[in-house]
Coordinates of C-alpha atoms and ligand atoms in Angstrom, one line a residue:
M1119 CA 135.5 -81.1 28.3
K1120 CA 132.9 -79.0 30.0
K1121 CA 134.3 -76.2 32.2
T1122 CA 132.8 -77.6 35.4
A1123 CA 134.0 -81.1 34.8
L1124 CA 137.5 -79.8 34.2
A1125 CA 137.3 -77.8 37.4
V1126 CA 136.2 -80.9 39.3
L1127 CA 139.0 -82.9 37.8
L1128 CA 141.6 -80.3 38.7
A1129 CA 140.2 -80.0 42.2
F1130 CA 140.5 -83.7 42.7
A1131 CA 144.0 -83.8 41.3
L1132 CA 144.9 -81.0 43.8
A1133 CA 142.9 -82.2 46.7
A1134 CA 143.7 -85.9 46.4
C1135 CA 147.4 -85.3 47.1
S1136 CA 148.0 -84.8 50.8
A1137 CA 151.3 -83.1 51.9
P1138 CA 152.6 -81.3 48.9
Q1139 CA 156.3 -81.9 49.6
G1140 CA 158.2 -84.1 51.9
H1141 CA 156.6 -85.1 55.1
D1142 CA 153.2 -86.7 55.6
Y1143 CA 151.4 -89.2 57.7
P1144 CA 153.0 -92.6 57.0
F1145 CA 149.6 -94.3 56.8
R1146 CA 147.0 -93.0 54.5
P1147 CA 143.2 -93.2 54.8
V1148 CA 141.1 -94.7 52.0
P1149 CA 138.8 -91.6 51.5
F1150 CA 135.1 -92.1 52.1
T1151 CA 134.6 -91.3 48.5
A1152 CA 136.3 -94.6 47.6
V1153 CA 134.1 -96.6 50.0
Q1154 CA 130.5 -97.3 49.1
V1155 CA 128.5 -98.2 52.2
T1156 CA 126.1 -101.1 51.8
D1157 CA 125.7 -101.6 55.5
P1158 CA 122.3 -101.7 57.2
F1159 CA 123.5 -100.2 60.5
W1160 CA 125.5 -97.3 59.0
G1161 CA 123.3 -97.0 55.9
Q1162 CA 120.4 -96.1 58.2
R1163 CA 122.6 -93.4 59.9
L1164 CA 123.6 -92.0 56.6
Q1165 CA 120.1 -91.9 55.4
A1166 CA 119.0 -90.1 58.6
S1167 CA 121.8 -87.6 58.1
R1168 CA 120.8 -86.9 54.5
E1169 CA 117.1 -86.8 55.1
V1170 CA 116.9 -85.3 58.5
T1171 CA 120.0 -83.9 60.2
I1172 CA 121.4 -81.8 57.3
P1173 CA 118.0 -80.3 56.3
L1174 CA 117.3 -79.6 60.0
A1175 CA 120.6 -77.9 60.6
F1176 CA 120.2 -75.7 57.5
S1177 CA 116.7 -74.8 58.5
K1178 CA 117.9 -73.9 62.0
C1179 CA 120.6 -71.8 60.6
E1180 CA 117.9 -69.9 58.8
E1181 CA 115.4 -69.8 61.6
T1182 CA 117.8 -68.7 64.3
G1183 CA 119.2 -65.8 62.3
R1184 CA 122.6 -67.3 61.5
Y1185 CA 122.2 -66.3 57.9
R1186 CA 120.9 -62.9 58.9
N1187 CA 124.1 -62.3 60.8
F1188 CA 126.1 -62.5 57.6
E1189 CA 123.5 -60.3 55.8
E1190 CA 123.7 -57.6 58.6
A1191 CA 127.5 -57.7 58.5
A1192 CA 127.4 -57.0 54.8
Q1193 CA 124.9 -54.2 55.2
Q1194 CA 127.0 -52.6 57.9
M1195 CA 130.2 -52.8 55.8
H1196 CA 128.5 -50.8 53.1
A1197 CA 126.9 -48.3 55.4
D1198 CA 128.2 -44.8 56.1
E1199 CA 127.0 -44.9 59.7
N1200 CA 126.6 -47.5 62.4
L1201 CA 123.3 -49.3 61.8
G1202 CA 123.2 -50.4 65.4
F1203 CA 122.7 -54.1 64.9
R1204 CA 122.6 -55.8 68.2
V1205 CA 125.2 -58.6 68.4
G1206 CA 123.6 -61.3 70.5
G1207 CA 123.9 -65.0 70.3
L1208 CA 127.3 -66.6 70.5
P1209 CA 130.4 -65.3 68.7
F1210 CA 130.8 -68.6 66.9
D1211 CA 127.3 -68.9 65.5
D1212 CA 128.8 -68.5 62.0
T1213 CA 130.5 -71.9 62.4
D1214 CA 127.1 -73.8 62.4
V1215 CA 126.7 -72.6 58.8
Y1216 CA 130.2 -73.8 57.9
K1217 CA 129.8 -77.1 59.6
T1218 CA 126.5 -77.9 58.0
I1219 CA 127.9 -77.1 54.6
E1220 CA 130.8 -79.4 55.4
G1221 CA 128.5 -82.3 56.2
A1222 CA 126.3 -81.6 53.2
S1223 CA 129.5 -81.5 51.0
Y1224 CA 130.5 -85.0 52.2
L1225 CA 127.0 -86.2 51.3
L1226 CA 127.2 -84.5 47.9
Q1227 CA 130.2 -86.6 47.1
T1228 CA 128.3 -89.8 47.6
Y1229 CA 124.8 -88.6 46.6
P1230 CA 125.0 -85.9 44.0
D1231 CA 122.1 -83.5 44.5
P1232 CA 122.0 -80.4 42.3
K1233 CA 119.3 -78.8 44.4
L1234 CA 121.4 -79.1 47.6
E1235 CA 124.5 -77.8 45.7
A1236 CA 122.5 -74.8 44.5
Y1237 CA 121.2 -74.1 48.0
I1238 CA 124.8 -74.1 49.3
D1239 CA 125.9 -71.8 46.6
S1240 CA 123.1 -69.4 47.6
V1241 CA 124.3 -69.5 51.2
L1242 CA 127.9 -68.9 50.1
V1243 CA 126.8 -65.7 48.4
I1244 CA 125.6 -64.4 51.7
V1245 CA 128.7 -65.6 53.5
A1246 CA 131.0 -64.0 50.9
A1247 CA 129.3 -60.7 51.2
A1248 CA 130.1 -60.5 54.9
Q1249 CA 133.8 -60.8 54.4
E1250 CA 135.8 -57.6 55.0
P1251 CA 138.0 -56.5 52.1
D1252 CA 141.2 -57.8 53.7
G1253 CA 139.6 -61.2 54.3
Y1254 CA 138.5 -60.8 58.0
L1255 CA 135.3 -62.8 58.4
Y1256 CA 133.7 -62.7 61.8
T1257 CA 130.1 -61.4 61.9
A1258 CA 130.2 -60.9 65.6
R1259 CA 132.4 -57.9 65.0
T1260 CA 131.6 -56.8 61.5
R1261 CA 127.8 -56.5 62.3
N1262 CA 128.6 -53.7 64.7
P1263 CA 132.3 -52.8 65.0
E1264 CA 131.6 -50.2 67.7
H1265 CA 129.7 -52.7 69.9
P1266 CA 130.9 -56.2 68.8
H1267 CA 129.9 -59.3 70.7
R1268 CA 130.8 -58.8 74.3
W1269 CA 133.4 -61.6 74.2
S1270 CA 135.2 -60.0 71.3
G1271 CA 137.2 -57.1 72.5
A1272 CA 137.3 -53.6 71.0
E1273 CA 139.6 -54.5 68.1
R1274 CA 140.4 -57.6 66.1
W1275 CA 142.4 -60.3 67.9
V1276 CA 142.8 -58.4 71.2
Q1277 CA 140.6 -60.8 73.1
I1278 CA 141.2 -63.7 70.8
E1279 CA 141.1 -66.3 73.6
D1280 CA 137.4 -65.5 74.1
S1281 CA 136.4 -64.1 70.8
H1282 CA 136.5 -67.3 68.7
E1283 CA 137.8 -65.5 65.6
L1284 CA 140.3 -68.3 65.0
Y1285 CA 137.8 -71.0 65.9
D1286 CA 135.6 -69.5 63.2
L1287 CA 138.5 -69.6 60.8
G1288 CA 139.1 -73.3 61.6
H1289 CA 135.6 -74.3 60.9
L1290 CA 135.5 -72.1 57.8
I1291 CA 138.5 -73.9 56.4
E1292 CA 137.3 -77.4 57.3
G1293 CA 133.9 -76.7 55.6
A1294 CA 135.5 -75.0 52.6
V1295 CA 138.0 -77.8 51.9
A1296 CA 135.2 -80.4 52.1
H1297 CA 133.1 -78.3 49.7
Y1298 CA 135.9 -77.8 47.3
R1299 CA 136.7 -81.5 47.3
A1300 CA 133.1 -82.4 46.7
T1301 CA 132.2 -80.0 44.0
G1302 CA 135.5 -78.7 42.6
K1303 CA 134.1 -75.2 43.1
R1304 CA 136.3 -72.5 44.6
N1305 CA 133.5 -70.3 45.9
F1306 CA 133.9 -71.4 49.5
L1307 CA 137.6 -72.2 49.4
D1308 CA 138.4 -68.7 48.2
I1309 CA 136.6 -67.2 51.1
A1310 CA 138.6 -69.4 53.5
I1311 CA 141.9 -68.7 51.8
K1312 CA 141.2 -65.0 52.0
F1313 CA 140.5 -65.2 55.8
A1314 CA 143.5 -67.5 56.3
D1315 CA 145.7 -65.0 54.4
C1316 CA 144.4 -62.2 56.6
V1317 CA 145.3 -64.1 59.7
C1318 CA 148.7 -65.2 58.4
H1319 CA 149.4 -61.6 57.6
E1320 CA 148.4 -60.1 60.9
I1321 CA 149.4 -62.8 63.4
G1322 CA 152.8 -64.4 63.5
P1323 CA 156.4 -63.9 64.7
G1324 CA 157.3 -61.1 62.4
P1325 CA 158.1 -57.5 63.5
D1326 CA 154.8 -56.1 62.1
Q1327 CA 152.7 -59.0 63.3
Q1328 CA 150.9 -59.7 66.6
V1329 CA 151.6 -62.8 68.7
R1330 CA 148.2 -64.3 69.3
V1331 CA 147.0 -67.8 70.0
P1332 CA 143.5 -69.3 69.4
G1333 CA 141.4 -69.5 72.5
H1334 CA 139.6 -72.5 71.1
Q1335 CA 141.7 -74.7 69.0
I1336 CA 140.8 -76.0 65.5
A1337 CA 142.6 -73.5 63.4
E1338 CA 145.8 -75.6 63.8
M1339 CA 144.3 -78.7 62.2
A1340 CA 142.4 -76.7 59.7
L1341 CA 145.4 -74.7 58.5
A1342 CA 147.4 -77.9 58.2
K1343 CA 144.6 -79.2 56.0
L1344 CA 144.7 -76.0 53.9
Y1345 CA 148.4 -76.5 53.4
T1346 CA 147.7 -80.0 52.0
V1347 CA 145.2 -78.6 49.6
T1348 CA 147.0 -75.5 48.4
G1349 CA 150.6 -76.5 48.9
D1350 CA 151.2 -73.1 50.5
R1351 CA 153.6 -73.7 53.3
K1352 CA 152.7 -70.5 55.2
Y1353 CA 149.5 -72.2 56.4
L1354 CA 151.4 -75.1 58.0
D1355 CA 153.9 -72.6 59.5
E1356 CA 151.0 -70.6 61.0
A1357 CA 149.6 -73.8 62.5
K1358 CA 152.9 -74.6 64.0
F1359 CA 153.2 -71.1 65.3
F1360 CA 149.9 -71.4 67.1
I1361 CA 151.0 -74.6 68.7
D1362 CA 154.4 -73.3 69.8
M1363 CA 153.0 -70.1 71.1
R1364 CA 150.3 -71.7 73.2
G1365 CA 150.6 -70.2 76.7
H1366 CA 152.0 -66.9 75.4
G1367 CA 148.7 -65.3 74.6
E1368 CA 146.6 -62.8 76.4
K1369 CA 145.6 -65.2 79.2
G1370 CA 149.0 -66.6 79.8
M1371 CA 149.3 -70.1 81.3
D1372 CA 146.0 -71.7 81.7
A1373 CA 144.9 -75.4 82.0
Y1374 CA 141.4 -74.7 80.6
R1375 CA 143.1 -73.8 77.3
Q1376 CA 145.8 -76.5 77.5
S1377 CA 148.4 -73.9 78.0
D1378 CA 149.4 -74.4 81.7
V1379 CA 152.7 -75.8 80.6
P1380 CA 154.7 -75.3 77.4
V1381 CA 153.5 -77.7 74.6
M1382 CA 156.7 -79.8 74.7
E1383 CA 156.2 -80.5 78.4
Q1384 CA 152.6 -81.5 78.3
D1385 CA 151.7 -85.0 79.5
E1386 CA 148.2 -84.8 80.8
A1387 CA 144.7 -84.3 79.3
V1388 CA 143.5 -81.2 80.9
G1389 CA 141.0 -78.4 80.5
H1390 CA 138.1 -78.0 78.1
A1391 CA 137.7 -81.3 76.4
V1392 CA 136.7 -80.2 72.9
R1393 CA 139.6 -77.7 72.7
A1394 CA 141.9 -80.4 74.0
E1395 CA 140.9 -83.0 71.4
Y1396 CA 141.2 -80.5 68.6
W1397 CA 144.6 -79.5 70.1
Y1398 CA 145.9 -83.1 70.0
S1399 CA 144.7 -83.4 66.4
G1400 CA 146.4 -80.2 65.4
I1401 CA 149.6 -81.3 67.1
A1402 CA 149.5 -84.7 65.3
D1403 CA 149.0 -82.9 62.0
V1404 CA 151.9 -80.6 62.5
A1405 CA 154.1 -83.5 63.6
A1406 CA 153.2 -85.5 60.5
L1407 CA 153.4 -82.7 58.0
T1408 CA 156.6 -81.0 59.3
G1409 CA 158.3 -84.3 60.2
E1410 CA 159.2 -82.8 63.6
M1411 CA 158.6 -85.9 65.6
Q1412 CA 159.1 -84.3 69.0
Y1413 CA 155.5 -83.2 68.7
T1414 CA 154.5 -86.8 68.4
E1415 CA 156.0 -87.6 71.7
V1416 CA 153.9 -84.9 73.3
I1417 CA 150.7 -86.3 71.9
D1418 CA 151.7 -89.9 72.7
R1419 CA 152.2 -89.0 76.4
I1420 CA 148.9 -87.1 76.6
W1421 CA 147.1 -90.1 74.9
E1422 CA 148.5 -92.5 77.5
N1423 CA 147.2 -90.3 80.3
M1424 CA 143.8 -89.9 78.7
V1425 CA 143.3 -93.6 77.9
G1426 CA 144.7 -94.7 81.2
K1427 CA 142.9 -92.4 83.5
K1428 CA 140.3 -90.1 82.0
I1429 CA 138.1 -91.8 79.4
Y1430 CA 134.7 -93.3 80.0
L1431 CA 133.7 -96.8 78.9
T1432 CA 131.7 -95.1 76.1
G1433 CA 134.8 -93.4 74.8
G1434 CA 133.3 -90.1 76.1
V1435 CA 135.7 -87.6 77.5
G1436 CA 135.4 -84.5 79.7
A1437 CA 134.1 -85.5 83.1
R1438 CA 133.2 -82.0 84.4
R1439 CA 130.4 -79.8 83.5
E1440 CA 132.3 -76.9 85.0
G1441 CA 134.6 -75.8 82.2
E1442 CA 133.3 -78.7 80.0
A1443 CA 136.6 -80.2 81.1
F1444 CA 138.7 -83.2 81.8
G1445 CA 138.7 -84.0 85.5
D1446 CA 141.5 -85.4 87.6
A1447 CA 142.8 -89.0 87.1
Y1448 CA 140.0 -91.5 87.7
E1449 CA 137.4 -88.7 88.2
L1450 CA 134.7 -90.3 86.1
P1451 CA 131.3 -89.6 87.7
N1452 CA 128.3 -91.1 85.9
L1453 CA 125.2 -89.0 86.6
T1454 CA 127.1 -85.7 86.1
S1455 CA 129.4 -87.0 83.4
Y1456 CA 129.7 -84.2 80.8
C1457 CA 131.0 -86.2 77.8
E1458 CA 130.1 -83.5 75.2
T1459 CA 129.2 -84.9 71.8
C1460 CA 131.8 -82.6 70.2
A1461 CA 134.5 -84.0 72.5
A1462 CA 133.7 -87.6 71.5
I1463 CA 134.0 -86.5 67.8
G1464 CA 137.3 -84.8 68.7
N1465 CA 138.4 -88.1 70.3
V1466 CA 137.7 -89.9 67.0
Y1467 CA 139.8 -87.2 65.2
T1468 CA 142.7 -87.6 67.6
N1469 CA 142.8 -91.4 67.6
Y1470 CA 142.4 -91.5 63.8
R1471 CA 145.5 -89.3 63.5
L1472 CA 147.5 -91.3 66.0
F1473 CA 146.7 -94.4 63.9
L1474 CA 147.9 -92.6 60.8
L1475 CA 151.1 -91.7 62.6
H1476 CA 151.8 -95.0 64.2
G1477 CA 149.8 -97.7 62.4
S1478 CA 148.8 -99.5 65.6
S1479 CA 145.3 -100.9 66.1
K1480 CA 145.1 -99.7 69.7
Y1481 CA 144.0 -96.3 68.5
Y1482 CA 141.2 -97.9 66.6
D1483 CA 140.1 -99.7 69.7
V1484 CA 139.6 -96.3 71.3
L1485 CA 138.1 -94.8 68.1
E1486 CA 135.6 -97.7 67.6
R1487 CA 134.4 -97.6 71.1
T1488 CA 133.9 -93.8 70.9
L1489 CA 132.2 -94.0 67.6
Y1490 CA 129.6 -96.7 68.5
N1491 CA 128.9 -95.3 71.9
G1492 CA 130.0 -91.7 72.8
V1493 CA 129.4 -90.3 69.4
L1494 CA 126.3 -92.2 68.3
S1495 CA 124.5 -91.4 71.6
G1496 CA 124.8 -87.8 70.6
V1497 CA 122.2 -88.1 67.9
S1498 CA 118.7 -89.7 67.9
L1499 CA 118.1 -92.7 65.7
D1500 CA 116.0 -90.5 63.3
G1501 CA 118.8 -87.9 63.1
G1502 CA 116.5 -85.2 64.4
S1503 CA 117.6 -84.5 68.0
F1504 CA 120.9 -84.3 69.9
F1505 CA 122.6 -84.6 73.2
Y1506 CA 125.1 -82.0 74.2
P1507 CA 126.4 -83.9 77.3
N1508 CA 126.2 -87.7 77.1
P1509 CA 125.8 -88.9 80.7
L1510 CA 126.3 -92.6 81.7
E1511 CA 123.5 -92.3 84.2
S1512 CA 120.2 -90.4 84.2
D1513 CA 117.5 -89.6 86.6
G1514 CA 115.3 -88.3 83.9
R1515 CA 116.7 -84.9 83.5
H1516 CA 118.3 -85.6 80.2
Q1517 CA 116.5 -85.3 76.9
R1518 CA 117.8 -84.9 73.3
Q1519 CA 116.9 -81.6 71.7
P1520 CA 116.5 -80.6 68.1
W1521 CA 118.9 -77.7 68.5
F1522 CA 120.6 -75.6 71.2
G1523 CA 121.4 -71.9 71.6
C1524 CA 125.0 -73.2 71.5
A1525 CA 124.6 -75.6 68.6
C1526 CA 128.1 -76.9 68.4
C1527 CA 127.0 -80.5 68.9
P1528 CA 124.2 -80.8 66.4
S1529 CA 126.3 -79.1 63.7
N1530 CA 129.3 -81.3 64.6
I1531 CA 127.1 -84.4 64.1
A1532 CA 125.9 -82.9 60.8
R1533 CA 129.5 -82.8 59.6
F1534 CA 130.8 -86.0 61.1
I1535 CA 128.3 -88.8 60.3
P1536 CA 128.4 -88.4 56.5
S1537 CA 132.2 -88.9 56.6
V1538 CA 132.2 -92.1 58.7
A1539 CA 133.1 -94.5 55.8
G1540 CA 136.4 -92.7 55.5
Y1541 CA 137.5 -94.3 58.8
A1542 CA 137.1 -97.9 57.7
Y1543 CA 140.2 -98.5 55.6
A1544 CA 143.7 -97.3 55.3
F1545 CA 146.9 -98.2 53.5
R1546 CA 150.6 -97.9 53.4
D1547 CA 152.7 -99.0 50.4
N1548 CA 151.2 -102.4 49.6
D1549 CA 149.4 -103.0 52.9
L1550 CA 145.7 -102.5 53.1
Y1551 CA 144.3 -102.0 56.6
V1552 CA 140.7 -102.9 57.5
N1553 CA 140.1 -100.9 60.6
L1554 CA 136.3 -100.8 61.0
Y1555 CA 134.0 -103.5 59.9
L1556 CA 131.0 -102.4 57.9
S1557 CA 129.5 -103.8 54.8
S1558 CA 130.9 -101.9 51.9
R1559 CA 132.7 -101.9 48.6
M1560 CA 136.1 -100.1 48.4
S1561 CA 138.9 -99.5 46.0
E1562 CA 142.3 -97.9 46.4
T1563 CA 145.5 -97.8 44.5
L1564 CA 148.3 -99.3 46.5
K1565 CA 152.0 -99.2 45.6
G1566 CA 151.6 -102.3 43.5
G1567 CA 148.3 -101.4 41.8
E1568 CA 144.6 -101.2 42.3
V1569 CA 142.8 -103.2 44.9
A1570 CA 139.0 -103.5 45.3
L1571 CA 137.2 -105.4 48.1
T1572 CA 133.6 -106.2 49.0
T1573 CA 133.0 -106.5 52.7
E1574 CA 129.9 -108.1 54.2
T1575 CA 129.2 -108.3 57.9
G1576 CA 126.5 -108.2 60.5
Y1577 CA 128.6 -106.0 62.7
P1578 CA 128.1 -104.6 65.3
W1579 CA 125.6 -107.4 66.1
N1580 CA 127.9 -110.3 65.2
G1581 CA 131.6 -110.6 64.6
D1582 CA 131.4 -112.5 61.2
V1583 CA 133.1 -110.6 58.4
A1584 CA 133.4 -111.8 54.8
I1585 CA 135.8 -110.0 52.5
T1586 CA 135.8 -110.8 48.8
V1587 CA 138.8 -109.6 46.7
D1588 CA 137.3 -108.0 43.5
K1589 CA 140.6 -106.7 42.2
A1590 CA 144.2 -107.1 43.2
P1591 CA 147.6 -106.0 42.0
R1592 CA 149.4 -108.7 40.0
K1593 CA 152.1 -109.1 42.6
G1594 CA 149.7 -109.2 45.5
F1595 CA 149.3 -107.1 48.6
T1596 CA 149.0 -107.6 52.4
L1597 CA 145.6 -107.5 53.9
K1598 CA 145.7 -106.4 57.5
L1599 CA 142.7 -107.2 59.6
R1600 CA 142.2 -105.4 62.8
I1601 CA 141.5 -107.8 65.6
P1602 CA 139.6 -105.5 68.0
G1603 CA 140.6 -105.3 71.7
W1604 CA 137.2 -106.6 72.7
V1605 CA 138.0 -110.0 71.2
R1606 CA 141.6 -110.0 72.5
G1607 CA 140.4 -109.5 76.1
E1608 CA 141.3 -105.8 76.3
V1609 CA 138.5 -103.3 76.9
L1610 CA 140.8 -100.4 76.2
P1611 CA 144.6 -100.2 75.7
S1612 CA 145.1 -99.5 79.4
D1613 CA 144.1 -100.9 82.8
L1614 CA 141.3 -98.5 83.3
Y1615 CA 138.7 -101.2 82.6
S1616 CA 138.9 -104.9 82.5
Y1617 CA 136.6 -107.9 81.6
A1618 CA 135.4 -109.6 84.8
D1619 CA 133.8 -112.7 83.5
G1620 CA 136.8 -115.0 82.8
L1621 CA 135.6 -115.5 79.2
Q1622 CA 138.2 -115.9 76.5
P1623 CA 136.5 -115.3 73.1
G1624 CA 138.5 -116.3 70.1
Y1625 CA 138.6 -115.6 66.4
K1626 CA 139.4 -117.5 63.2
V1627 CA 140.7 -116.3 59.9
L1628 CA 140.0 -118.3 56.8
V1629 CA 141.1 -117.8 53.2
N1630 CA 139.0 -119.6 50.7
G1631 CA 137.8 -121.9 53.5
E1632 CA 141.2 -122.7 54.8
E1633 CA 142.1 -121.6 58.3
L1634 CA 145.3 -119.5 58.7
H1635 CA 147.3 -119.0 61.9
A1636 CA 149.6 -116.0 62.5
E1637 CA 150.9 -113.8 65.3
L1638 CA 149.3 -110.4 65.4
L1639 CA 151.4 -107.4 64.4
D1640 CA 150.4 -104.2 66.2
G1641 CA 147.0 -105.8 66.6
Y1642 CA 146.6 -106.8 63.0
F1643 CA 146.2 -110.3 61.4
C1644 CA 148.3 -109.9 58.3
I1645 CA 147.8 -112.0 55.1
S1646 CA 150.3 -111.5 52.3
R1647 CA 149.7 -113.3 49.0
A1648 CA 149.1 -112.9 45.3
W1649 CA 145.3 -112.5 45.5
K1650 CA 143.0 -113.5 42.7
P1651 CA 139.6 -111.9 42.1
G1652 CA 137.0 -114.0 43.9
D1653 CA 139.3 -114.9 46.8
K1654 CA 137.3 -114.9 50.0
V1655 CA 138.6 -114.0 53.5
E1656 CA 136.5 -114.7 56.5
L1657 CA 137.1 -113.3 59.9
L1658 CA 134.9 -115.0 62.5
M1659 CA 135.0 -113.3 65.9
D1660 CA 133.2 -114.6 68.9
M1661 CA 131.0 -111.9 70.3
P1662 CA 129.8 -112.9 73.7
A1663 CA 128.1 -110.4 76.1
R1664 CA 130.8 -109.3 78.5
I1665 CA 131.0 -108.0 82.1
V1666 CA 133.3 -105.1 82.7
R1667 CA 134.8 -103.6 85.9
A1668 CA 136.5 -100.3 86.3
H1669 CA 139.9 -99.7 87.9
P1670 CA 139.5 -99.6 91.7
S1671 CA 140.5 -96.0 91.7
V1672 CA 137.3 -95.0 89.9
Q1673 CA 135.2 -94.4 92.9
D1674 CA 132.0 -93.9 91.0
D1675 CA 132.1 -97.3 89.5
A1676 CA 133.1 -99.1 92.7
G1677 CA 130.9 -102.2 93.4
R1678 CA 129.4 -101.8 90.0
V1679 CA 129.7 -103.6 86.7
A1680 CA 128.9 -102.6 83.1
F1681 CA 128.0 -104.8 80.1
E1682 CA 129.1 -104.8 76.6
R1683 CA 129.1 -106.9 73.5
G1684 CA 131.5 -106.4 70.6
P1685 CA 131.9 -102.7 70.3
I1686 CA 128.6 -101.8 71.9
V1687 CA 128.3 -100.7 75.5
Y1688 CA 124.9 -101.4 77.1
C1689 CA 122.7 -99.6 79.6
A1690 CA 119.6 -100.4 81.6
E1691 CA 116.7 -98.0 80.9
W1692 CA 113.3 -97.6 82.5
P1693 CA 110.9 -98.6 79.7
D1694 CA 112.4 -102.1 79.3
N1695 CA 112.3 -102.7 83.1
P1696 CA 108.9 -101.8 84.5
G1697 CA 108.8 -101.8 88.2
V1698 CA 112.5 -101.8 88.6
K1699 CA 114.6 -98.8 89.6
V1700 CA 117.4 -99.4 87.2
R1701 CA 119.7 -97.0 89.1
E1702 CA 119.4 -98.9 92.3
V1703 CA 119.0 -102.5 91.2
V1704 CA 121.5 -104.9 92.6
L1705 CA 122.6 -107.7 90.3
E1706 CA 123.8 -111.2 91.4
A1707 CA 127.5 -112.1 91.1
N1708 CA 128.4 -113.6 87.7
P1709 CA 125.0 -113.3 86.1
E1710 CA 124.2 -115.3 83.0
L1711 CA 123.7 -113.1 80.0
T1712 CA 121.3 -113.8 77.2
V1713 CA 121.3 -112.0 73.8
R1714 CA 118.0 -111.3 72.3
H1715 CA 117.6 -110.0 68.8
E1716 CA 114.9 -107.4 68.5
P1717 CA 114.6 -106.4 64.8
D1718 CA 111.7 -104.0 65.4
K1719 CA 112.9 -102.2 68.5
L1720 CA 114.9 -99.0 68.3
Y1721 CA 115.7 -99.5 64.6
G1722 CA 116.8 -103.1 65.3
I1723 CA 119.0 -104.0 68.2
D1724 CA 120.4 -106.9 70.1
E1725 CA 119.4 -106.5 73.7
L1726 CA 120.9 -108.3 76.7
V1727 CA 119.0 -110.0 79.5
V1728 CA 120.8 -110.3 82.8
G1729 CA 120.6 -113.3 85.0
R1730 CA 118.0 -114.0 87.7
S1731 CA 116.9 -110.4 87.8
G1732 CA 115.9 -110.5 84.1
L1733 CA 117.0 -106.9 83.8
T1734 CA 116.9 -105.9 80.1
L1735 CA 119.8 -103.9 78.7
I1736 CA 119.8 -101.9 75.4
P1737 CA 122.7 -100.4 73.5
Y1738 CA 123.7 -97.2 75.2
Y1739 CA 123.6 -95.2 72.0
A1740 CA 119.8 -96.0 71.7
W1741 CA 118.7 -94.8 75.1
N1742 CA 116.3 -91.9 75.6
H1743 CA 114.1 -92.6 72.6
R1744 CA 111.0 -93.4 74.6
G1745 CA 110.8 -90.4 77.0
A1746 CA 113.0 -89.2 79.8
G1747 CA 113.6 -91.4 82.8
D1748 CA 116.2 -93.5 84.6
M1749 CA 119.1 -95.0 82.8
A1750 CA 122.4 -96.4 84.1
V1751 CA 125.5 -98.0 82.4
W1752 CA 127.2 -99.0 85.7
L1753 CA 125.0 -101.3 87.8
R1754 CA 125.4 -102.3 91.3
Q1755 CA 126.4 -105.9 92.0
E1756 CA 126.2 -108.1 95.1
Ligands
FUB520 O1 133.2 -72.7 72.1 C1 132.7 -73.5 71.0 C2 132.0 -74.7 71.4 O2 130.9 -74.4 72.3 C3 132.8 -75.6 72.3 O3 133.6 -76.5 71.6 C4 131.8 -76.3 73.1 O4 132.3 -77.0 74.2 C5 130.9 -75.2 73.4 O5 131.3 -74.5 74.5
ZN521 ZN1 129.4 -79.4 71.3

């Protein structure tokens, strides 16, 4: 066997297992590598990611000097004097390189591309050269240790809550693990392990260590992942240490950094929303991997608060521009809503982990809403421009950009979209969960043996899903179909929003043409049987256009309604409504809604036409593709 093939096999053997010993998430995802997407909606997104987003992000890393930063750090390390490099930019610019490699690695797993692989290898040579001998890797200091980036402090770690050293570590690990899993090569993973070892050596509870906590979370979830890949328990212990010590760092107790109260007492979503979502994800990982379920209670409480009082209809989170932060309960302004793209991606990470902990479909109701609305609005349909905030109303001041000085959102989109198929299916023992509906072929080995399915659907434009069993274990398995909240009459698993049209959509499940009836379990329609290849399951969900109202405490939505259909939230935008001020229009009570299929508009959409006014609504994710102008999700009503 060739050396590289052997390395890839070994890497898969190592990487495929999750927690090395003992505890783990009870529910397991079917990895995106086991899901082949044949879906027109998501296929277009993956193509845009491959052809536009990833090449663009790499070229921006080059053009904006992000690679040069690594080169300068290497030069400075080998110089006898200070070369005087000016450390501008942001101290986490290195992460855009790591995040883009992460996204590219996911793509490599699905679409092998030797040229891309070689390009990444060449970037990794530059990255490796910037790593200090003991593993420290943070070009914002190494480039000029006498005058590091102004947020970084005179020495390592001393200003860690501003310096992003550990944020860089987190993205480095996330990128490196993805690259290792995709290629079997260790050239990125070894860099990450070396930096992680340096951090574990210098920071911790020991007598010769410093007590420090990450200012911006992500190291927690990343170290937990590194533990699952290497089996080295010290990484999980370090993640747990960061979680336990929050609030005991240089800044003390501070809501912005989710440290105003000790972790075990937290029960509210506060502070910087991206940090918060990565924090919740890290807590969930530590809960699952250590088996210490008291952490689960913390994250469950915070989730109730967020979903009950602090989430937008689009799944966006973080109401305030100031501090890029969660607001108070029911503080959900529309024009000034911040809803950073990274925070929406973080919200997917959190809800995904909560599903893997609890196995309830309610987390997927939040995840799906966030994915189709708050995340997708963050990137243009062609994959080439991005929103940082995703407002629910605009007066024309918002416009996607190809890149930003602070490029966290574009590079997060670059790493997230290629991994989306990994959110569709999950399993536990002999149960297979279908959580997101997208046309695909999947296979996974359940307890009883291998199962393979083909799913065909017109989702998100209609609710008809056909699943063919291609392979099944001899003794059968249980197929668990998620029945989304939107068909069960629940906008979100809370009373923050509700449907206001009195409609009661239904659904049917048929196996080989015969209708089945069953109570839902945790939001799933469960079918246990000895399946034969060729068996066909149909899930037929009504997908009427719906009218939504917000909880009366949401002042900004008072007297207003919003519209959605299936998982898609709609908005009114200026180009579809000439002569109408969409931010001021007043709709009649109980308007009739018509669905119009527009195959050539905005890459193919279903639009809604509202009652007497004839107001045309488009999917929220597709707004701002025809120039800047007025847009509103929440519309006034008589
Ligand atoms: O600090 C790193 C990233 O930059 C944050 O996640 C974003 O909110 C932006 O501030
Ligand atoms: Zn961002």
